[in-house]
Short mmCIF file of C-alpha atoms and ligand atoms in Angstrom, two decimals:
data_model
loop_
_atom_site.label_atom_id
_atom_site.label_comp_id
_atom_site.label_asym_id
_atom_site.label_seq_id
_atom_site.Cartn_x
_atom_site.Cartn_y
_atom_site.Cartn_z
CA MET X 1 -80.71 11.37 -81.67
CA SER X 2 -79.94 12.25 -85.26
CA ILE X 3 -82.91 14.32 -86.32
CA HIS X 4 -82.18 17.00 -88.89
CA THR X 5 -83.16 20.62 -88.44
CA HIS X 6 -85.70 22.34 -90.66
CA GLN X 7 -84.79 23.00 -94.29
CA PRO X 8 -86.88 24.83 -96.90
CA SER X 9 -89.37 22.30 -98.17
CA SER X 10 -88.66 23.10 -101.81
CA ASP X 11 -85.44 21.06 -101.34
CA THR X 12 -87.38 17.85 -101.67
CA SER X 13 -89.98 18.94 -104.24
CA SER X 14 -88.15 17.29 -107.13
CA GLN X 15 -88.64 13.87 -105.52
CA ASP X 16 -92.13 14.57 -104.22
CA PRO X 17 -94.49 15.85 -106.91
CA LEU X 18 -97.23 16.54 -104.34
CA LEU X 19 -95.21 19.41 -102.92
CA VAL X 20 -96.24 21.58 -105.90
CA TRP X 21 -99.55 21.93 -104.03
CA ARG X 22 -97.87 23.91 -101.25
CA LYS X 23 -98.34 27.19 -103.09
CA GLU X 24 -102.11 26.66 -102.92
CA PHE X 25 -102.00 26.97 -99.10
CA PRO X 26 -100.71 30.35 -97.91
CA ILE X 27 -100.21 29.30 -94.28
CA LEU X 28 -97.51 26.82 -95.32
CA GLU X 29 -95.18 29.74 -96.13
CA HIS X 30 -94.51 30.26 -92.43
CA THR X 31 -96.08 27.38 -90.52
CA THR X 32 -95.47 23.65 -90.23
CA TYR X 33 -99.06 22.55 -90.60
CA MET X 34 -99.51 19.15 -88.91
CA ILE X 35 -103.14 19.52 -87.95
CA SER X 36 -105.38 18.52 -90.85
CA HIS X 37 -107.01 15.92 -88.59
CA SER X 38 -108.60 18.98 -86.97
CA LEU X 39 -108.69 21.93 -89.38
CA GLY X 40 -107.00 21.72 -92.76
CA PRO X 41 -105.20 24.75 -94.21
CA MET X 42 -107.29 27.09 -96.37
CA PRO X 43 -106.74 26.63 -100.10
CA LEU X 44 -106.44 29.87 -102.12
CA ARG X 45 -109.29 28.59 -104.28
CA ALA X 46 -111.61 28.88 -101.28
CA GLN X 47 -111.01 32.63 -101.23
CA THR X 48 -112.03 32.82 -104.88
CA ALA X 49 -115.07 30.65 -104.22
CA LEU X 50 -116.22 32.85 -101.35
CA GLN X 51 -115.80 35.89 -103.60
CA GLU X 52 -117.99 34.08 -106.12
CA PHE X 53 -120.60 33.62 -103.39
CA THR X 54 -120.73 37.33 -102.53
CA ASN X 55 -120.66 38.34 -106.22
CA THR X 56 -123.57 36.03 -106.96
CA TRP X 57 -125.52 37.30 -103.97
CA ALA X 58 -124.77 40.90 -104.93
CA MET X 59 -125.46 40.64 -108.66
CA ARG X 60 -128.05 37.87 -108.99
CA GLY X 61 -129.94 38.37 -105.73
CA ILE X 62 -132.79 35.97 -105.19
CA ARG X 63 -132.30 34.45 -108.65
CA ALA X 64 -129.28 32.68 -107.15
CA TRP X 65 -131.53 30.10 -105.51
CA GLU X 66 -132.75 28.68 -108.79
CA GLU X 67 -129.43 29.29 -110.53
CA GLY X 68 -127.65 26.84 -108.23
CA TRP X 69 -127.89 27.62 -104.54
CA TRP X 70 -130.98 25.50 -103.85
CA LYS X 71 -129.40 22.41 -105.38
CA MET X 72 -125.99 22.91 -103.77
CA PRO X 73 -126.52 20.38 -100.94
CA VAL X 74 -126.72 17.72 -103.66
CA THR X 75 -124.30 19.14 -106.28
CA CYS X 76 -121.67 19.75 -103.62
CA GLY X 77 -122.50 16.37 -102.12
CA ASP X 78 -121.52 14.80 -105.45
CA LEU X 79 -117.98 16.14 -105.01
CA ILE X 80 -117.79 14.21 -101.74
CA GLY X 81 -119.48 11.22 -103.34
CA SER X 82 -116.60 10.76 -105.73
CA ILE X 83 -114.16 10.76 -102.80
CA ILE X 84 -116.05 8.14 -100.77
CA GLY X 85 -117.35 5.93 -103.59
CA ALA X 86 -120.99 7.06 -103.58
CA PRO X 87 -122.98 7.22 -106.81
CA LYS X 88 -124.16 10.64 -107.97
CA GLY X 89 -127.08 12.10 -106.04
CA ARG X 90 -126.50 10.04 -102.91
CA VAL X 91 -124.79 12.58 -100.62
CA VAL X 92 -126.31 15.74 -99.14
CA ILE X 93 -124.59 18.54 -97.28
CA HIS X 94 -125.82 19.66 -93.87
CA GLN X 95 -124.24 21.87 -91.26
CA ASN X 96 -122.30 19.19 -89.38
CA VAL X 97 -121.98 15.52 -88.43
CA SER X 98 -124.11 15.97 -85.32
CA ILE X 99 -127.10 17.04 -87.44
CA CYS X 100 -126.52 14.20 -89.91
CA GLN X 101 -126.38 11.64 -87.11
CA SER X 102 -129.57 13.08 -85.61
CA ILE X 103 -131.30 12.69 -88.98
CA VAL X 104 -130.14 9.06 -89.25
CA THR X 105 -131.32 8.09 -85.77
CA SER X 106 -134.64 9.87 -86.37
CA CYS X 107 -135.43 7.33 -89.12
CA PHE X 108 -136.12 4.60 -86.52
CA ASP X 109 -138.59 3.78 -83.76
CA TRP X 110 -136.71 3.10 -80.57
CA ASN X 111 -139.56 1.84 -78.42
CA GLY X 112 -140.06 -1.59 -80.00
CA SER X 113 -138.27 -4.89 -79.49
CA ARG X 114 -135.48 -3.85 -81.88
CA ASN X 115 -134.27 -0.96 -79.78
CA LYS X 116 -130.53 -1.52 -79.42
CA LEU X 117 -127.91 0.86 -80.78
CA VAL X 118 -124.37 -0.56 -80.78
CA SER X 119 -121.58 2.01 -80.89
CA ASP X 120 -117.82 1.63 -80.71
CA GLY X 121 -116.11 2.96 -77.61
CA LEU X 122 -113.89 5.28 -79.64
CA ASN X 123 -116.79 7.00 -81.40
CA PHE X 124 -116.81 10.80 -81.32
CA PRO X 125 -118.56 11.97 -78.10
CA SER X 126 -121.07 14.15 -79.98
CA ASN X 127 -122.49 11.03 -81.63
CA GLY X 128 -122.78 9.40 -78.21
CA TYR X 129 -124.68 12.40 -76.82
CA ILE X 130 -127.25 11.96 -79.58
CA TYR X 131 -127.53 8.21 -78.96
CA HIS X 132 -127.96 8.62 -75.20
CA GLY X 133 -130.75 11.09 -75.91
CA LEU X 134 -132.59 8.23 -77.63
CA THR X 135 -132.95 6.38 -74.32
CA ARG X 136 -135.87 8.74 -73.64
CA GLN X 137 -137.60 7.02 -76.55
CA GLY X 138 -136.74 3.55 -75.27
CA ALA X 139 -133.38 2.90 -76.93
CA GLU X 140 -130.76 0.72 -75.28
CA ILE X 141 -127.26 2.03 -75.97
CA VAL X 142 -124.38 -0.45 -75.98
CA SER X 143 -120.96 1.11 -76.29
CA VAL X 144 -118.26 -1.49 -76.92
CA ALA X 145 -115.41 -0.33 -74.68
CA SER X 146 -111.85 0.10 -75.84
CA PRO X 147 -109.59 -1.91 -73.51
CA ASP X 148 -106.55 0.30 -74.17
CA GLY X 149 -107.99 3.65 -75.28
CA MET X 150 -106.51 2.97 -78.69
CA THR X 151 -108.34 0.05 -80.31
CA VAL X 152 -111.70 -1.71 -80.13
CA PRO X 153 -111.39 -5.46 -80.74
CA LEU X 154 -113.43 -6.42 -83.79
CA GLU X 155 -114.77 -9.61 -82.17
CA ARG X 156 -116.29 -7.61 -79.32
CA ILE X 157 -118.15 -5.36 -81.72
CA LEU X 158 -119.37 -8.35 -83.73
CA GLU X 159 -120.54 -10.11 -80.54
CA ALA X 160 -122.49 -7.04 -79.39
CA ILE X 161 -124.54 -6.92 -82.59
CA ASP X 162 -127.61 -9.15 -82.28
CA GLU X 163 -131.24 -9.52 -83.41
CA LYS X 164 -132.29 -6.70 -81.08
CA THR X 165 -129.93 -4.27 -82.83
CA GLN X 166 -131.52 -1.51 -84.88
CA LEU X 167 -128.41 0.52 -85.69
CA VAL X 168 -124.64 0.04 -85.48
CA SER X 169 -122.50 3.17 -85.35
CA ILE X 170 -118.80 3.00 -86.10
CA SER X 171 -116.16 5.67 -86.31
CA HIS X 172 -114.10 4.49 -89.30
CA VAL X 173 -110.91 6.09 -87.94
CA ALA X 174 -110.87 6.90 -84.22
CA PHE X 175 -110.14 10.55 -83.49
CA ARG X 176 -108.23 9.68 -80.29
CA SER X 177 -105.82 7.09 -81.68
CA SER X 178 -106.15 6.95 -85.47
CA TYR X 179 -107.26 3.30 -85.19
CA LEU X 180 -108.89 2.13 -88.43
CA GLN X 181 -111.91 -0.14 -87.98
CA ASP X 182 -112.90 -3.03 -90.22
CA LEU X 183 -116.07 -1.57 -91.72
CA GLY X 184 -116.54 -4.51 -94.11
CA ALA X 185 -116.78 -7.13 -91.35
CA ILE X 186 -118.97 -4.96 -89.12
CA THR X 187 -121.36 -4.09 -91.95
CA ALA X 188 -121.70 -7.76 -92.90
CA ARG X 189 -122.55 -8.67 -89.29
CA ALA X 190 -125.05 -5.79 -88.97
CA HIS X 191 -126.85 -6.86 -92.13
CA GLU X 192 -126.78 -10.52 -91.11
CA VAL X 193 -129.01 -9.68 -88.11
CA GLY X 194 -131.16 -7.17 -90.00
CA ALA X 195 -129.57 -4.06 -88.45
CA TYR X 196 -128.52 -0.86 -90.20
CA ILE X 197 -125.05 0.66 -90.01
CA VAL X 198 -123.88 4.28 -89.97
CA ALA X 199 -120.16 4.98 -90.36
CA ASP X 200 -118.61 8.27 -89.30
CA LEU X 201 -116.02 8.96 -91.98
CA TYR X 202 -114.82 12.31 -90.67
CA GLN X 203 -111.33 11.04 -89.83
CA SER X 204 -110.97 8.81 -92.90
CA ALA X 205 -112.49 10.47 -95.99
CA GLY X 206 -109.76 12.21 -97.95
CA ILE X 207 -106.86 10.36 -96.32
CA VAL X 208 -107.91 6.66 -96.43
CA PRO X 209 -109.36 5.27 -99.68
CA LEU X 210 -112.88 3.99 -99.10
CA ASP X 211 -115.90 2.97 -101.07
CA VAL X 212 -119.26 3.24 -99.35
CA SER X 213 -120.93 1.32 -102.20
CA ALA X 214 -118.52 -1.62 -102.11
CA LEU X 215 -118.78 -1.70 -98.31
CA ASN X 216 -122.57 -1.71 -98.66
CA LEU X 217 -122.94 0.87 -95.88
CA ASP X 218 -126.45 2.10 -95.16
CA PHE X 219 -125.43 5.56 -93.98
CA ALA X 220 -122.25 7.56 -93.68
CA THR X 221 -121.56 10.94 -92.15
CA GLY X 222 -118.58 13.25 -92.17
CA GLY X 223 -117.49 16.83 -92.39
CA SER X 224 -115.29 19.14 -94.39
CA VAL X 225 -112.76 20.87 -92.22
CA LYS X 226 -110.24 18.09 -91.71
CA TRP X 227 -108.62 16.02 -94.47
CA LEU X 228 -111.01 17.52 -97.04
CA LEU X 229 -109.59 21.01 -96.48
CA GLY X 230 -112.92 22.79 -96.48
CA GLY X 231 -114.34 25.66 -94.44
CA PRO X 232 -116.62 25.05 -91.43
CA GLY X 233 -120.37 24.45 -91.46
CA ALA X 234 -120.58 21.76 -94.15
CA GLY X 235 -121.10 18.18 -92.93
CA TYR X 236 -122.34 15.42 -95.23
CA LEU X 237 -124.74 12.51 -95.15
CA TYR X 238 -124.66 9.51 -97.49
CA VAL X 239 -127.67 7.18 -97.68
CA ARG X 240 -127.79 4.02 -99.83
CA ALA X 241 -130.26 4.48 -102.69
CA ASP X 242 -132.54 1.52 -101.99
CA LEU X 243 -133.32 2.86 -98.52
CA ASP X 244 -135.01 6.06 -99.68
CA LEU X 245 -138.54 4.77 -99.82
CA LYS X 246 -138.18 2.77 -96.60
CA LEU X 247 -137.03 5.64 -94.40
CA CYS X 248 -138.90 8.69 -93.16
CA PRO X 249 -136.61 10.85 -91.01
CA GLY X 250 -138.44 12.51 -88.13
CA ALA X 251 -135.84 15.30 -88.10
CA THR X 252 -136.98 16.99 -91.29
CA GLY X 253 -138.12 20.23 -92.89
CA TRP X 254 -139.58 21.76 -96.00
CA ALA X 255 -136.52 21.08 -98.21
CA ALA X 256 -137.28 17.35 -97.76
CA HIS X 257 -140.80 17.74 -99.19
CA ILE X 258 -141.53 16.34 -102.63
CA HIS X 259 -142.77 19.79 -103.71
CA PRO X 260 -141.22 22.29 -101.28
CA PHE X 261 -142.46 25.33 -103.15
CA GLU X 262 -146.11 24.29 -102.91
CA PHE X 263 -145.97 24.98 -99.14
CA VAL X 264 -148.49 22.28 -98.30
CA ASP X 265 -149.70 22.12 -94.67
CA GLY X 266 -149.99 18.89 -92.69
CA PRO X 267 -147.66 15.89 -92.59
CA ILE X 268 -144.74 15.94 -94.99
CA GLU X 269 -144.81 14.02 -98.25
CA TYR X 270 -141.15 13.13 -98.60
CA ALA X 271 -139.14 13.61 -101.79
CA PRO X 272 -138.55 10.15 -103.32
CA ASP X 273 -134.76 10.58 -103.41
CA ILE X 274 -131.84 11.82 -101.30
CA ARG X 275 -133.63 15.16 -100.81
CA ARG X 276 -135.87 13.45 -98.25
CA PHE X 277 -132.89 13.64 -95.87
CA LEU X 278 -132.68 17.46 -96.10
CA ASN X 279 -134.34 19.86 -93.68
CA GLY X 280 -134.45 23.66 -94.11
CA THR X 281 -132.51 26.38 -95.95
CA PRO X 282 -129.00 25.16 -96.76
CA ASN X 283 -125.82 26.81 -95.49
CA VAL X 284 -124.76 28.24 -98.84
CA PRO X 285 -121.58 30.19 -97.91
CA ALA X 286 -120.28 27.14 -96.03
CA MET X 287 -120.61 25.05 -99.17
CA TYR X 288 -118.74 27.66 -101.21
CA SER X 289 -115.97 27.64 -98.60
CA ALA X 290 -115.78 23.84 -98.49
CA ARG X 291 -116.07 22.97 -102.19
CA SER X 292 -112.49 23.83 -103.21
CA GLY X 293 -111.03 21.35 -100.75
CA TYR X 294 -113.18 18.54 -102.17
CA GLU X 295 -112.05 19.48 -105.69
CA ILE X 296 -108.38 19.38 -104.73
CA VAL X 297 -108.70 15.99 -103.00
CA ASN X 298 -110.51 14.68 -106.10
CA GLU X 299 -107.79 16.05 -108.38
CA ILE X 300 -104.98 14.39 -106.45
CA GLY X 301 -106.82 11.16 -105.64
CA VAL X 302 -107.05 9.53 -102.20
CA ALA X 303 -104.89 6.53 -103.18
CA VAL X 304 -101.95 8.84 -103.92
CA ILE X 305 -102.58 10.78 -100.69
CA ARG X 306 -102.72 7.55 -98.68
CA ALA X 307 -99.44 6.20 -100.07
CA LYS X 308 -97.61 9.35 -99.01
CA SER X 309 -99.43 9.49 -95.67
CA GLN X 310 -98.45 5.94 -94.82
CA ARG X 311 -94.82 6.61 -95.70
CA GLN X 312 -94.67 9.83 -93.68
CA THR X 313 -96.55 8.53 -90.64
CA GLN X 314 -94.17 5.54 -90.58
CA ARG X 315 -91.30 8.00 -90.60
CA LEU X 316 -92.92 9.99 -87.78
CA ILE X 317 -93.17 6.83 -85.70
CA ALA X 318 -89.56 5.89 -86.41
CA LEU X 319 -88.35 9.36 -85.37
CA ALA X 320 -90.60 9.33 -82.28
CA ASP X 321 -89.13 5.95 -81.28
CA GLU X 322 -85.64 7.28 -81.82
CA ALA X 323 -86.47 10.26 -79.60
CA GLY X 324 -87.91 7.98 -76.89
CA LEU X 325 -91.48 9.28 -77.31
CA LYS X 326 -94.42 6.98 -76.62
CA VAL X 327 -96.62 6.25 -79.65
CA ARG X 328 -100.37 5.72 -79.01
CA SER X 329 -101.46 4.77 -82.53
CA PRO X 330 -101.37 1.40 -84.26
CA ARG X 331 -97.93 0.65 -85.63
CA ASP X 332 -99.24 -1.20 -88.65
CA PRO X 333 -99.84 1.48 -91.32
CA ALA X 334 -102.78 -0.53 -92.67
CA ALA X 335 -104.48 -0.32 -89.25
CA ARG X 336 -104.44 3.44 -88.83
CA GLY X 337 -105.56 6.68 -90.45
CA GLY X 338 -103.51 9.79 -91.17
CA ALA X 339 -102.60 11.08 -87.70
CA ILE X 340 -100.09 9.81 -85.17
CA ILE X 341 -100.75 10.27 -81.48
CA LEU X 342 -97.90 10.66 -79.01
CA ASP X 343 -98.47 10.21 -75.29
CA ILE X 344 -96.56 13.13 -73.82
CA ALA X 345 -96.69 14.60 -70.32
CA ASN X 346 -97.94 18.22 -70.17
CA GLY X 347 -99.33 17.81 -73.67
CA LEU X 348 -101.21 21.13 -73.61
CA GLU X 349 -98.14 23.14 -72.67
CA VAL X 350 -95.97 21.31 -75.19
CA THR X 351 -98.57 21.96 -77.90
CA ALA X 352 -98.62 25.67 -77.01
CA GLU X 353 -94.83 25.85 -77.20
CA LEU X 354 -94.86 24.12 -80.59
CA ASP X 355 -97.39 26.74 -81.73
CA ARG X 356 -94.98 29.48 -80.60
CA ARG X 357 -92.41 27.77 -82.82
CA ASN X 358 -94.88 27.82 -85.74
CA ILE X 359 -95.65 24.12 -85.63
CA LEU X 360 -99.36 23.35 -85.37
CA VAL X 361 -100.52 20.10 -83.74
CA ASP X 362 -103.17 19.53 -81.07
CA PHE X 363 -103.69 17.79 -77.77
CA ARG X 364 -106.67 15.67 -76.72
CA PRO X 365 -107.15 14.60 -73.09
CA GLY X 366 -106.89 10.85 -72.65
CA ALA X 367 -105.12 10.58 -76.00
CA GLY X 368 -102.08 12.79 -76.39
CA ILE X 369 -100.57 15.06 -78.99
CA ARG X 370 -102.00 14.43 -82.45
CA ILE X 371 -99.70 15.04 -85.40
CA ALA X 372 -100.82 14.79 -89.00
CA PRO X 373 -98.91 15.24 -92.22
CA HIS X 374 -101.00 15.63 -95.38
CA PHE X 375 -100.14 15.61 -99.08
CA TYR X 376 -98.48 19.04 -98.85
CA THR X 377 -96.09 18.03 -96.02
CA SER X 378 -92.37 17.81 -96.78
CA ASP X 379 -90.16 15.17 -95.22
CA ASP X 380 -88.14 17.98 -93.65
CA GLU X 381 -91.22 19.12 -91.77
CA ILE X 382 -91.66 15.63 -90.32
CA ALA X 383 -88.13 15.70 -88.96
CA HIS X 384 -88.47 19.32 -87.83
CA THR X 385 -91.65 18.57 -85.83
CA ILE X 386 -90.10 15.68 -83.90
CA HIS X 387 -86.86 17.58 -83.43
CA GLU X 388 -88.64 20.55 -81.85
CA LEU X 389 -90.91 18.30 -79.78
CA HIS X 390 -87.87 16.50 -78.43
CA SER X 391 -86.08 19.75 -77.64
CA ILE X 392 -89.12 21.14 -75.76
CA ILE X 393 -89.50 17.99 -73.69
CA ASN X 394 -85.82 17.91 -72.81
CA ARG X 395 -85.72 21.59 -71.93
C1 PLP E 1 -114.78 11.41 -86.03
C2 PLP E 1 -115.48 12.71 -85.76
N1 PLP E 1 -116.82 12.76 -85.82
C3 PLP E 1 -117.49 13.90 -85.58
C4 PLP E 1 -116.83 15.06 -85.25
C5 PLP E 1 -117.64 16.28 -84.97
O1 PLP E 1 -118.35 16.68 -86.09
P1 PLP E 1 -119.33 17.94 -86.14
O2 PLP E 1 -118.69 19.06 -85.39
O3 PLP E 1 -119.42 18.23 -87.61
O4 PLP E 1 -120.63 17.53 -85.55
C6 PLP E 1 -115.42 15.05 -85.20
C7 PLP E 1 -114.58 16.21 -84.91
O5 PLP E 1 -114.78 17.31 -84.85
C8 PLP E 1 -114.74 13.85 -85.44
O6 PLP E 1 -113.41 13.77 -85.38
#
C-alpha cells in the first residue's frame, strides 16, 4: 500500500485554515488525537476558565452564586443552544446524559394505556438501563433491533411507533457504528401518533449540523466531553418551549421551584420555564471546564467542521480499503457522523499499541476500533494513523 509516513502537520496548514486551531490544544504537540468521539482534547482556554472559577470562589465567595453561578445551567446551556439550533433559554446543563434522560422519562406516567417506549437498538446502553427501570412502573420497552450491528432500518422504527407509544428515544448518531438516523422522519411519525421524542445528540452535536427547532424535537440530551471539547460532568437537556407548562418532571429538586429561595415545604410549584427541568445545586466547576469547548465550536461553526470531517472520514475509509481493513460504518458520508469504525481482530491490543505510538483511538466490543478526526486533524495524521494500524496488524 502507498500510505505516507507522518509529517509535521504544519506542512498542510496553508491549505487548511482550521489547522491554526492546533495551538489551542497542547496534547496535539506530541499525540495524534483521533478520539474526540470519546474525550476531546483540552483547549488552553479551559485552563483559564478553571482559573477563573477558583479566583471567583476565592475572591467573591458566596456572592458568586448571584453574580453568575446560579444561572450558569441556563447561560452555559445557551452556548449549546446555538450549536444545536435551540432558542435562548431552552437548554439546561446537568451532570450527564443519564440524569437528563431520567428527568425526561420522569415527566410521564407509565402505568396507563399509553405505556410504550420505543428505542433504537443502537441507543447508548445507559439510556436503555433507565428505560428498563420504567417497567417497574408499567412501561413496555420496545427496542428496534439492528440487523447488522451498524444500522437500524428507518421503516422498522416507524412501524414500531403506534398509538400506545408515549416516548420515542433515538440516538442521532450511533456510538458503535457512527450511523446517522433520520430524526426528521422519526419525529414526524412520533407526533403523528401523539408520542413524544427524545434524541440523544451526544455523538452528533458539534460534528453534524442540526437544528432541534426545525426538527421539532420535544427533548434532546447530550454531553460535553466529545465533539464539544469540554471537561466532564456537564450534560445538557433541551426541551421545546411549548411543553413547559404541560410537563412536571418527577425527578426534580429545589432549583426547579418557581421561588427556590423561599424554601417552601410541600409539593413543588414548578418554575414556568426551562428551570422546571433543573434539580439541585449545579456542577459549577464542570461548566467552567466545558464552556470553552462550546465557544470554540460556535466560533468555527458546525457546517465548516462537518465539511472537513466528511472529507477526512472519506479519506480514512479509502486508506482503510487500500490497507485491506474492514470498515463497519456507513460508506455514504451523509449517513454517518464523525467517527469511522474498523472491525479489527484483537482490537484492544491494537489500540494499546497505537497508544504506545502516540496515536489515540478506542475499541468498543461488538463494534471495533473507533477513529475520529476533528477540525484540528491534519491530513498527514489520517495517513499516519492507518499506516501505523496496518503495520501493527501485519507485525
Ligand atoms: C450517544 C451517547 N449517549 C450517552 C452517553 C453517556 O453519557 P453520560 O455519561 O453523560 O450519561 C454516551 C457516551 O459516553 C454516548 O456516546
